Amino acid sequence: MTGNHAQLRQLGLSTGKKARLHRILYQHGLGNGKAMFLPYDQGLEHGPRDFFANPAAADPKYIIRLAVEGGFNGIAVQIGLAEKFYWDYAGQVPLIVKLNGKTEIPSDDYALSPFNATVEDAVRLGADAVGYTLYIGSPAQHEDFTQFMTVRRDAERLGMPLIVWAYPRGTAIEAKGGKDSFYSVHYAARIASELGADVVKVNFPKPDKRTAVPAPYDGEFTNQQAIDAVIQAAGRSLVLVSGGEKAGDEKMLEKATESMRAGAMGLIFGRNVWQRDHDASLRLVGQLREILAQHHSD
Amino acid sequence: MTGNHAQLRQLGLSTGKKARLHRILYQHGLGNGKAMFLPYDQGLEHGPRDFFANPAAADPKYIIRLAVEGGFNGIAVQIGLAEKFYWDYAGQVPLIVKLNGKTEIPSDDYALSPFNATVEDAVRLGADAVGYTLYIGSPAQHEDFTQFMTVRRDAERLGMPLIVWAYPRGTAIEAKGGKDSFYSVHYAARIASELGADVVKVNFPKPDKRTAVPAPYDGEFTNQQAIDAVIQAAGRSLVLVSGGEKAGDEKMLEKATESMRAGAMGLIFGRNVWQRDHDASLRLVGQLREILAQHHSD
Amino acid sequence: MTGNHAQLRQLGLSTGKKARLHRILYQHGLGNGKAMFLPYDQGLEHGPRDFFANPAAADPKYIIRLAVEGGFNGIAVQIGLAEKFYWDYAGQVPLIVKLNGKTEIPSDDYALSPFNATVEDAVRLGADAVGYTLYIGSPAQHEDFTQFMTVRRDAERLGMPLIVWAYPRGTAIEAKGGKDSFYSVHYAARIASELGADVVKVNFPKPDKRTAVPAPYDGEFTNQQAIDAVIQAAGRSLVLVSGGEKAGDEKMLEKATESMRAGAMGLIFGRNVWQRDHDASLRLVGQLREILAQHHSD
Amino acid sequence: MTGNHAQLRQLGLSTGKKARLHRILYQHGLGNGKAMFLPYDQGLEHGPRDFFANPAAADPKYIIRLAVEGGFNGIAVQIGLAEKFYWDYAGQVPLIVKLNGKTEIPSDDYALSPFNATVEDAVRLGADAVGYTLYIGSPAQHEDFTQFMTVRRDAERLGMPLIVWAYPRGTAIEAKGGKDSFYSVHYAARIASELGADVVKVNFPKPDKRTAVPAPYDGEFTNQQAIDAVIQAAGRSLVLVSGGEKAGDEKMLEKATESMRAGAMGLIFGRNVWQRDHDASLRLVGQLREILAQHHSD
Amino acid sequence: MTGNHAQLRQLGLSTGKKARLHRILYQHGLGNGKAMFLPYDQGLEHGPRDFFANPAAADPKYIIRLAVEGGFNGIAVQIGLAEKFYWDYAGQVPLIVKLNGKTEIPSDDYALSPFNATVEDAVRLGADAVGYTLYIGSPAQHEDFTQFMTVRRDAERLGMPLIVWAYPRGTAIEAKGGKDSFYSVHYAARIASELGADVVKVNFPKPDKRTAVPAPYDGEFTNQQAIDAVIQAAGRSLVLVSGGEKAGDEKMLEKATESMRAGAMGLIFGRNVWQRDHDASLRLVGQLREILAQHHSD
């Protein structure tokens, strides 16, 4: 039995959640308990400007096909695309319905990501998980936490795994070192775990962003130390590390390796994957799969 | 089978939605899958000052009769007019109940269009679709998105096609190029699609509004390129292009042609139609029908 | 058949609404389809200072008796007075329960009139209509419209005629010519109609208030032109013209005449009636009845 | 039959409300329809600093026993004390559950007293009435009125008499003469009556506070004229006059006498009673009972 | 029968609440009615920086094991940790689910602690109590009180003891002497009792913080006088005194002794316990147990 098989049994999950996570982790992708997800909510979060680098990527069909071809463990989309595009490929790749989202247009100072779908929508569409963006540290956190509670309870009731996009955001975060600091990502992973995430998606922390962060984060930490701590802070919530903005491949693969070494359940890379042409995307995916394969028995 | 017949089958629609859209697209107007709608919510949105150009247009009876005579595929009105005026003409032209709306009086800085009717009201009145105005980019977007979710879910439950008036609005939009820029209209179409619109109504984009828009929208684009991109951004949500304020006929017909060439499902022209006398209105409608007829098999 | 009998049949009303409106219009007052209402919500809206001119008027019993003696078609009161005072006179004069209201104490800048009663309360008390104050153009219009929707739907469900006090109010209205301008009253009547009022109560417009109003309201209009336009803007919503603050009798009777000539369903005069002694009140009422009698077959 | 017996019959009360009010007015205290209540919500509203004058009064047991010994017609407490202390004395003195309350700590500028209990809580605990604090004229009045409506409807449904603490409060009140002016107390009594109070608790008005009050309150009025007007403004809502802060006994007894002469249903004195030692409290209570006895047949 | 056995009978508790409190107080820990709780919500409230002093404490398993080994009467955690970690130790130490919480990131000026779990969640997980943080004196108290009411009512309905973290907080508290002053802690204990806490957790008051506090708190009080008053202010709500930030052991044990002497039900020490190594933690716990043992028959 791999570490992850054991891990699933230790999470205190309901039958439905365990069945769906098992399907994602052992019946798709490498099938070894390590996973790679394709997020495709940028059309809402950033707008279609993200698709100019590779215009084909503006078409949800193209992306879903890419997820199937690349052997992803899941694709995360908003409700509108799930309803109109997933049915062609239903069952071929697990569906994660993203339940909230916002645009990049108004200020992020009081960031709050409102609902646009429910766990019941996800059940209706045959999804295997739902996603929720929680803006850690936002002045609007009281609305966010309460929103989140309703998702957590619905997900519990319906046996649906709950993935939390744990994103530090807002004026107070900016005043304490910014959204990528070790302090804020570390805290974010812990909060997702405290509030009941089954899986938590974090950005790779930048321990060298030390201006204005509280002690002890103003000390020196390596990337590996930081990602180790973040994954440990998530406790029994499984961790996905995000690719973020498109960056140099070498650096990105290095972070992916560090993440898996630290015990992440997997990777969730979007723009890094589809902001290049089709074949280049699949080549990168191949490299990521290799990293996953190396770490599956950790 | 025309492109649109095929299109309806590819949308993953529920039976009720498909039945009602079929009625609108194939049993009214030209019956060829291309459609022309008459919006009549200006009495609320702008006030009766819009009717001074053609006082007869202040009377809802006049407008509904015009929709019947002009062979429109639908007329969009607020609940009060739907309740008190549509019964005379029930069934003669499809009814679209606009579910929200606001006045032009308070500032648009934090634009939010509150509900004044529900999908159940629309069902009760025999409507074939409902309309919802979504203010893209407004600082009040968190309320707007949540409101919209309830409409989307009710529309799904009751098999009612959902048309989204996707309007960029508010301080942040103004700071990034304004409500008609290619950037904001492009983004608006995508958002409507991401959030679950069956049909999306957009204004024709103005790619020459480039001040303060983000890259790559600060580059040069033709009108045709812009409208092509907007319609592609809507994915499987069908697109209606709006006439907006009354403008010169030639320019307007040109935009209509460009829209249909880009793959729009149809046109939605209000003030351009009824802010002239009765016969002139029908003449213009005739010209629009001709454009629709030319593009039905694209 | 009088014009109004016909009018009731053209409104697309449900059975319950029609039955209750018929009772108000044809079984009370002159019984000719033209109506006179006595509003008595000033104790809440302005406070007991309104009663110093005629201290007897502070007693709700006095006012209800006046409504019976004067042959009014209805009396409009808040829930507290309806519960404690109407039962003595139940059935003798139709009851209109005012469902919302506010005090004059805090600023009107963001005017919103909160609920204090429901349509079900009105049903329980044997009322024949309900009243709702809608503050047209207020920055709080999004809350107001949504509140109003719940009343409209309850009124529809329970067959209760819905009278809208359509009052322009708030900072934005003040910046565009004020609450009595032709612009704002004209718009107010239209909005009530668009949102689903069965009856709309407006103040008599003042077309000479032209400072800062938008075109074409900055042109010259007579009182008669203005009230004609207002009543036409209400479409199939019946119009009641309000007396407002106590004013000179001659001017007031002139406005009453102009209103009825324009096609109003009736008049709703409060302070003008009861801020004088009992006999003087009844004399004025007699003059108003005469005006109603003259216009019943218009 | 005393005036009050008659009064109860004239209030249009439901059976349950009448039964409970009858129990309070005729089966406790003097049993003559005039009543004396002991309010004990100061621990929440002002904090335990109110108890330093007589430390024994910090103990709810002491206060409930005082109410029994003093022959009060009811004791008003918050839910926590009702749940943990009333059961010892259940039935010996009527219980009034105060349903809302706030602390003195944040500013009163936008005063709003939030719920901490429901009418159902009061029913469960065997209460004979519920109390609600309404902050007349507060900028938060729209929330307050709507909150109040839910209490009024629950009280109606469950046959529970509803006592309104009608307290002018907030910036706008301060700008118009303050919370004790004749203007504001007069208005407060009327509002409670308009919104559906069965009983209204007011502070004794101070007609000499004339700065910035609107006409005609800027004229000269005696205390007796002011309290007469306040009680008349409450209509068929029974009036309790409050003692307010501890003051000189003679002045207080004079106001009590004036209140009863004006037709008050009774007195509600807290700090004036229990901010002195036990025997002094009972002596004062004796003097108040004498005043009640003298006015019971007015 | 010990004082506490008697005490439980005097609280007017429902059967379910009494059964659960009995289990906590007499079937765990010393079993003598005095209790020691381990709070572990700092990962949410302060973030993982609290765990750098003793990295093992970042692991919820370590903490729950410590609670079992140390003979605690309960451990308080947020829902996420309760769901994923308590099942290993279910029944070995009573579980208290903390129902709300917030981060330290945004300002505390308008402190409000939003829900992240419900009483039903606690029932599902076999908890013996729930915890709620009430921010006494916060400008957001109206939302807080209303939130709290729903917890109180659910706890009543489901027989679940309700522990209130009564924490003065926010701008107004800071302006009146701060969150640890005798004034604010005294008031906090009273408020928790007035609103219906079964148990109230307070910080040890600092009577020497006298700047800007209202009379009589600006006088001199000893620590013992202050904690005596605080515990008396809680009435029949049982009191837990908190350890707060890690401090010198001698001073801490002195405060623990003063608290128990004053009649506290027990102690709730977190960081003071687990921000040292495992054996040192158990040594401190031993000293605290001794204090509890000495005071169990007071």
mmCIF file of C-alpha atoms in Angstrom, chain E residues 26-278:
data_model
loop_
_atom_site.group_PDB
_atom_site.id
_atom_site.type_symbol
_atom_site.label_atom_id
_atom_site.label_comp_id
_atom_site.label_asym_id
_atom_site.label_seq_id
_atom_site.Cartn_x
_atom_site.Cartn_y
_atom_site.Cartn_z
ATOM 1 C CA TYR E 26 -16.882 14.601 36.822
ATOM 2 C CA GLN E 27 -15.752 11.948 34.345
ATOM 3 C CA HIS E 28 -12.527 13.550 33.128
ATOM 4 C CA GLY E 29 -9.575 15.387 34.655
ATOM 5 C CA LEU E 30 -9.666 15.410 38.425
ATOM 6 C CA GLY E 31 -13.310 14.463 38.374
ATOM 7 C CA ASN E 32 -14.002 16.914 41.153
ATOM 8 C CA GLY E 33 -15.957 19.603 39.357
ATOM 9 C CA LYS E 34 -12.930 21.803 38.741
ATOM 10 C CA ALA E 35 -11.583 21.721 35.212
ATOM 11 C CA MET E 36 -8.592 22.434 33.048
ATOM 12 C CA PHE E 37 -8.995 22.977 29.303
ATOM 13 C CA LEU E 38 -6.499 23.026 26.490
ATOM 14 C CA PRO E 39 -7.342 25.605 23.814
ATOM 15 C CA TYR E 40 -5.798 25.022 20.402
ATOM 16 C CA ASP E 41 -7.233 27.624 18.066
ATOM 17 C CA GLN E 42 -4.060 29.705 17.835
ATOM 18 C CA GLY E 43 -3.175 28.285 14.419
ATOM 19 C CA LEU E 44 -6.164 30.200 13.112
ATOM 20 C CA GLU E 45 -6.151 33.178 15.463
ATOM 21 C CA HIS E 46 -2.401 33.937 15.379
ATOM 22 C CA GLY E 47 -1.041 31.646 12.682
ATOM 23 C CA PRO E 48 1.677 29.021 12.752
ATOM 24 C CA ARG E 49 4.182 31.529 14.110
ATOM 25 C CA ASP E 50 2.949 30.479 17.583
ATOM 26 C CA PHE E 51 4.464 27.038 17.002
ATOM 27 C CA PHE E 52 8.088 28.055 16.385
ATOM 28 C CA ALA E 53 8.790 28.012 20.157
ATOM 29 C CA ASN E 54 7.999 24.279 20.204
ATOM 30 C CA PRO E 55 7.651 22.950 16.640
ATOM 31 C CA ALA E 56 6.067 19.700 17.809
ATOM 32 C CA ALA E 57 3.033 21.743 18.848
ATOM 33 C CA ALA E 58 2.225 22.476 15.213
ATOM 34 C CA ASP E 59 0.923 18.924 14.958
ATOM 35 C CA PRO E 60 -2.638 18.541 16.233
ATOM 36 C CA LYS E 61 -1.938 14.891 17.092
ATOM 37 C CA TYR E 62 0.784 16.009 19.513
ATOM 38 C CA ILE E 63 -1.597 18.410 21.218
ATOM 39 C CA ILE E 64 -4.493 15.990 21.554
ATOM 40 C CA ARG E 65 -2.128 13.406 22.984
ATOM 41 C CA LEU E 66 -0.872 16.020 25.435
ATOM 42 C CA ALA E 67 -4.434 16.694 26.529
ATOM 43 C CA VAL E 68 -4.986 12.990 27.150
ATOM 44 C CA GLU E 69 -1.702 12.539 28.991
ATOM 45 C CA GLY E 70 -2.146 15.691 31.041
ATOM 46 C CA GLY E 71 -5.619 14.714 32.152
ATOM 47 C CA PHE E 72 -7.356 17.714 30.715
ATOM 48 C CA ASN E 73 -11.125 18.071 30.922
ATOM 49 C CA GLY E 74 -11.384 19.119 27.311
ATOM 50 C CA ILE E 75 -9.635 20.363 24.228
ATOM 51 C CA ALA E 76 -10.969 23.224 22.125
ATOM 52 C CA VAL E 77 -10.291 23.180 18.387
ATOM 53 C CA GLN E 78 -11.739 24.502 15.149
ATOM 54 C CA ILE E 79 -13.855 22.311 12.925
ATOM 55 C CA GLY E 80 -11.120 21.322 10.464
ATOM 56 C CA LEU E 81 -8.889 19.816 13.135
ATOM 57 C CA ALA E 82 -11.873 18.298 14.913
ATOM 58 C CA GLU E 83 -12.886 16.494 11.716
ATOM 59 C CA LYS E 84 -9.471 15.260 10.681
ATOM 60 C CA PHE E 85 -7.670 14.619 14.001
ATOM 61 C CA TYR E 86 -10.124 13.979 16.842
ATOM 62 C CA TRP E 87 -11.411 10.642 15.526
ATOM 63 C CA ASP E 88 -8.140 8.927 16.570
ATOM 64 C CA TYR E 89 -8.793 9.930 20.174
ATOM 65 C CA ALA E 90 -12.570 10.159 20.164
ATOM 66 C CA GLY E 91 -13.910 9.806 23.695
ATOM 67 C CA GLN E 92 -10.515 9.890 25.410
ATOM 68 C CA VAL E 93 -10.771 13.600 26.121
ATOM 69 C CA PRO E 94 -13.896 15.745 25.706
ATOM 70 C CA LEU E 95 -14.045 17.750 22.496
ATOM 71 C CA ILE E 96 -15.069 21.396 22.413
ATOM 72 C CA VAL E 97 -15.721 22.628 18.901
ATOM 73 C CA LYS E 98 -14.925 26.300 18.499
ATOM 74 C CA LEU E 99 -17.649 27.604 16.193
ATOM 75 C CA ASN E 100 -16.121 30.878 15.081
ATOM 76 C CA GLY E 101 -12.701 32.420 14.658
ATOM 77 C CA LYS E 102 -10.685 34.890 12.664
ATOM 78 C CA THR E 103 -7.119 35.664 11.652
ATOM 79 C CA GLU E 104 -4.844 38.264 13.171
ATOM 80 C CA ILE E 105 -4.282 39.864 9.794
ATOM 81 C CA PRO E 106 -6.910 42.543 9.273
ATOM 82 C CA SER E 107 -7.366 45.217 11.902
ATOM 83 C CA ASP E 108 -9.228 44.444 15.119
ATOM 84 C CA ASP E 109 -10.897 47.841 15.120
ATOM 85 C CA TYR E 110 -14.289 46.414 14.141
ATOM 86 C CA ALA E 111 -13.570 42.907 15.382
ATOM 87 C CA LEU E 112 -16.103 40.236 14.472
ATOM 88 C CA SER E 113 -15.464 36.526 14.614
ATOM 89 C CA PRO E 114 -17.406 34.777 11.865
ATOM 90 C CA PHE E 115 -18.896 31.297 12.060
ATOM 91 C CA ASN E 116 -17.027 28.432 10.524
ATOM 92 C CA ALA E 117 -19.030 25.632 12.119
ATOM 93 C CA THR E 118 -22.409 24.912 13.666
ATOM 94 C CA VAL E 119 -23.706 23.230 16.771
ATOM 95 C CA GLU E 120 -24.867 20.387 14.536
ATOM 96 C CA ASP E 121 -21.292 19.868 13.369
ATOM 97 C CA ALA E 122 -20.311 19.539 17.021
ATOM 98 C CA VAL E 123 -23.069 17.003 17.663
ATOM 99 C CA ARG E 124 -21.990 14.994 14.612
ATOM 100 C CA LEU E 125 -18.431 14.827 15.934
ATOM 101 C CA GLY E 126 -19.384 13.752 19.457
ATOM 102 C CA ALA E 127 -18.385 17.027 21.100
ATOM 103 C CA ASP E 128 -19.359 17.806 24.693
ATOM 104 C CA ALA E 129 -19.434 21.574 24.310
ATOM 105 C CA VAL E 130 -19.166 24.359 21.783
ATOM 106 C CA GLY E 131 -17.205 27.591 22.001
ATOM 107 C CA TYR E 132 -18.063 31.037 20.649
ATOM 108 C CA THR E 133 -15.898 34.170 20.691
ATOM 109 C CA LEU E 134 -17.909 37.282 21.516
ATOM 110 C CA TYR E 135 -16.056 40.563 20.962
ATOM 111 C CA ILE E 136 -17.423 42.718 23.754
ATOM 112 C CA GLY E 137 -17.731 46.369 22.852
ATOM 113 C CA SER E 138 -16.825 45.983 19.192
ATOM 114 C CA PRO E 139 -18.546 48.380 16.802
ATOM 115 C CA ALA E 140 -19.731 45.183 15.082
ATOM 116 C CA GLN E 141 -21.537 44.012 18.231
ATOM 117 C CA HIS E 142 -24.955 44.086 16.551
ATOM 118 C CA GLU E 143 -23.846 41.394 14.090
ATOM 119 C CA ASP E 144 -22.065 39.534 16.856
ATOM 120 C CA PHE E 145 -25.027 39.438 19.228
ATOM 121 C CA THR E 146 -27.344 38.199 16.501
ATOM 122 C CA GLN E 147 -24.858 35.520 15.433
ATOM 123 C CA PHE E 148 -24.537 34.512 19.043
ATOM 124 C CA MET E 149 -28.289 34.187 19.433
ATOM 125 C CA THR E 150 -28.419 31.545 16.740
ATOM 126 C CA VAL E 151 -25.713 29.567 18.551
ATOM 127 C CA ARG E 152 -27.446 29.915 21.885
ATOM 128 C CA ARG E 153 -30.722 28.685 20.442
ATOM 129 C CA ASP E 154 -29.112 25.758 18.609
ATOM 130 C CA ALA E 155 -27.185 24.830 21.763
ATOM 131 C CA GLU E 156 -30.414 24.930 23.765
ATOM 132 C CA ARG E 157 -32.241 22.837 21.181
ATOM 133 C CA LEU E 158 -29.469 20.221 21.022
ATOM 134 C CA GLY E 159 -28.515 20.151 24.710
ATOM 135 C CA MET E 160 -24.980 21.368 24.073
ATOM 136 C CA PRO E 161 -23.123 23.413 26.724
ATOM 137 C CA LEU E 162 -22.091 26.808 25.386
ATOM 138 C CA ILE E 163 -18.744 28.319 26.333
ATOM 139 C CA VAL E 164 -18.267 31.992 25.538
ATOM 140 C CA TRP E 165 -14.822 33.444 24.938
ATOM 141 C CA ALA E 166 -15.761 36.919 26.248
ATOM 142 C CA TYR E 167 -13.119 39.202 24.800
ATOM 143 C CA PRO E 168 -13.279 42.999 24.943
ATOM 144 C CA ARG E 169 -12.051 44.275 21.607
ATOM 145 C CA GLY E 170 -12.173 47.160 19.142
ATOM 146 C CA THR E 171 -11.685 50.895 18.892
ATOM 147 C CA ALA E 172 -14.164 51.846 21.603
ATOM 148 C CA ILE E 173 -12.591 49.462 24.117
ATOM 149 C CA GLU E 174 -9.163 50.847 23.290
ATOM 150 C CA ALA E 175 -10.511 54.328 23.972
ATOM 151 C CA LYS E 176 -11.824 53.260 27.393
ATOM 152 C CA GLY E 177 -8.817 51.564 28.962
ATOM 153 C CA GLY E 178 -8.091 48.624 26.679
ATOM 154 C CA LYS E 179 -8.998 44.978 26.450
ATOM 155 C CA ASP E 180 -7.482 43.800 29.753
ATOM 156 C CA SER E 181 -8.755 46.492 32.102
ATOM 157 C CA PHE E 182 -10.864 45.542 35.108
ATOM 158 C CA TYR E 183 -13.668 47.607 33.560
ATOM 159 C CA SER E 184 -13.718 45.705 30.305
ATOM 160 C CA VAL E 185 -13.218 42.198 31.705
ATOM 161 C CA HIS E 186 -15.818 42.801 34.415
ATOM 162 C CA TYR E 187 -18.310 44.018 31.831
ATOM 163 C CA ALA E 188 -17.437 41.123 29.514
ATOM 164 C CA ALA E 189 -18.235 38.508 32.154
ATOM 165 C CA ARG E 190 -21.561 40.154 32.861
ATOM 166 C CA ILE E 191 -22.507 40.365 29.190
ATOM 167 C CA ALA E 192 -21.773 36.701 28.589
ATOM 168 C CA SER E 193 -24.039 35.897 31.510
ATOM 169 C CA GLU E 194 -26.819 38.253 30.349
ATOM 170 C CA LEU E 195 -26.770 36.771 26.840
ATOM 171 C CA GLY E 196 -26.925 33.153 27.982
ATOM 172 C CA ALA E 197 -23.455 31.612 28.280
ATOM 173 C CA ASP E 198 -23.272 28.392 30.257
ATOM 174 C CA VAL E 199 -19.568 28.890 30.742
ATOM 175 C CA VAL E 200 -17.575 32.061 30.209
ATOM 176 C CA LYS E 201 -13.877 32.298 29.476
ATOM 177 C CA VAL E 202 -12.226 35.539 30.566
ATOM 178 C CA ASN E 203 -8.735 36.877 30.639
ATOM 179 C CA PHE E 204 -7.357 37.750 34.054
ATOM 180 C CA PRO E 205 -8.148 41.450 34.594
ATOM 181 C CA LYS E 206 -5.432 44.058 35.133
ATOM 182 C CA PRO E 207 -6.859 46.543 37.668
ATOM 183 C CA ASP E 208 -3.806 48.772 37.333
ATOM 184 C CA LYS E 209 -4.797 49.654 33.754
ATOM 185 C CA ARG E 210 -6.730 52.726 34.836
ATOM 186 C CA THR E 211 -6.163 55.253 32.081
ATOM 187 C CA ALA E 212 -9.470 56.377 30.567
ATOM 188 C CA VAL E 213 -11.624 53.744 32.294
ATOM 189 C CA PRO E 214 -14.949 54.997 33.696
ATOM 190 C CA ALA E 215 -15.587 55.341 37.433
ATOM 191 C CA PRO E 216 -15.384 53.452 39.741
ATOM 192 C CA TYR E 217 -12.738 51.462 37.851
ATOM 193 C CA ASP E 218 -10.312 54.357 38.080
ATOM 194 C CA GLY E 219 -9.879 53.554 41.780
ATOM 195 C CA GLU E 220 -7.415 51.086 43.260
ATOM 196 C CA PHE E 221 -8.236 47.382 43.273
ATOM 197 C CA THR E 222 -6.083 44.342 44.036
ATOM 198 C CA ASN E 223 -5.879 41.468 41.564
ATOM 199 C CA GLN E 224 -7.915 39.366 43.966
ATOM 200 C CA GLN E 225 -10.644 41.993 44.253
ATOM 201 C CA ALA E 226 -10.815 42.265 40.504
ATOM 202 C CA ILE E 227 -11.041 38.534 39.787
ATOM 203 C CA ASP E 228 -13.575 38.122 42.631
ATOM 204 C CA ALA E 229 -15.770 40.754 41.020
ATOM 205 C CA VAL E 230 -15.396 39.264 37.555
ATOM 206 C CA ILE E 231 -16.458 35.823 38.702
ATOM 207 C CA GLN E 232 -19.370 37.232 40.663
ATOM 208 C CA ALA E 233 -20.439 39.230 37.580
ATOM 209 C CA ALA E 234 -20.789 35.998 35.632
ATOM 210 C CA GLY E 235 -23.592 34.950 37.996
ATOM 211 C CA ARG E 236 -24.561 31.337 37.307
ATOM 212 C CA SER E 237 -22.358 31.118 34.226
ATOM 213 C CA LEU E 238 -19.338 29.048 35.212
ATOM 214 C CA VAL E 239 -16.020 30.839 34.722
ATOM 215 C CA LEU E 240 -12.810 29.719 33.072
ATOM 216 C CA VAL E 241 -9.790 31.950 33.460
ATOM 217 C CA SER E 242 -7.428 32.092 30.545
ATOM 218 C CA GLY E 243 -3.671 32.050 30.582
ATOM 219 C CA GLY E 244 -3.233 34.368 27.625
ATOM 220 C CA GLU E 245 0.250 34.915 26.213
ATOM 221 C CA LYS E 246 3.062 32.895 27.671
ATOM 222 C CA ALA E 247 4.315 34.571 30.839
ATOM 223 C CA GLY E 248 6.547 33.796 33.815
ATOM 224 C CA ASP E 249 5.406 30.636 35.571
ATOM 225 C CA GLU E 250 5.321 32.042 39.074
ATOM 226 C CA LYS E 251 3.095 34.954 38.150
ATOM 227 C CA MET E 252 0.867 32.638 36.159
ATOM 228 C CA LEU E 253 0.431 30.154 38.982
ATOM 229 C CA GLU E 254 -0.374 33.019 41.315
ATOM 230 C CA LYS E 255 -3.159 34.191 39.001
ATOM 231 C CA ALA E 256 -4.421 30.630 38.698
ATOM 232 C CA THR E 257 -4.617 30.400 42.487
ATOM 233 C CA GLU E 258 -6.392 33.749 42.771
ATOM 234 C CA SER E 259 -8.866 32.663 40.116
ATOM 235 C CA MET E 260 -9.720 29.400 41.833
ATOM 236 C CA ARG E 261 -9.968 31.155 45.180
ATOM 237 C CA ALA E 262 -12.454 33.550 43.598
ATOM 238 C CA GLY E 263 -14.649 30.633 42.619
ATOM 239 C CA ALA E 264 -13.667 29.918 39.036
ATOM 240 C CA MET E 265 -14.766 26.589 37.618
ATOM 241 C CA GLY E 266 -11.340 26.178 36.100
ATOM 242 C CA LEU E 267 -8.472 27.227 33.931
ATOM 243 C CA ILE E 268 -7.907 27.298 30.198
ATOM 244 C CA PHE E 269 -4.228 27.476 29.372
ATOM 245 C CA GLY E 270 -2.817 26.998 25.886
ATOM 246 C CA ARG E 271 0.399 28.699 24.897
ATOM 247 C CA ASN E 272 1.633 28.654 28.486
ATOM 248 C CA VAL E 273 1.342 24.883 28.335
ATOM 249 C CA TRP E 274 2.474 23.866 24.845
ATOM 250 C CA GLN E 275 5.050 26.560 24.056
ATOM 251 C CA ARG E 276 7.594 24.511 26.034
ATOM 252 C CA ASP E 277 8.825 20.959 25.523
ATOM 253 C CA HIS E 278 6.692 17.930 26.262
#
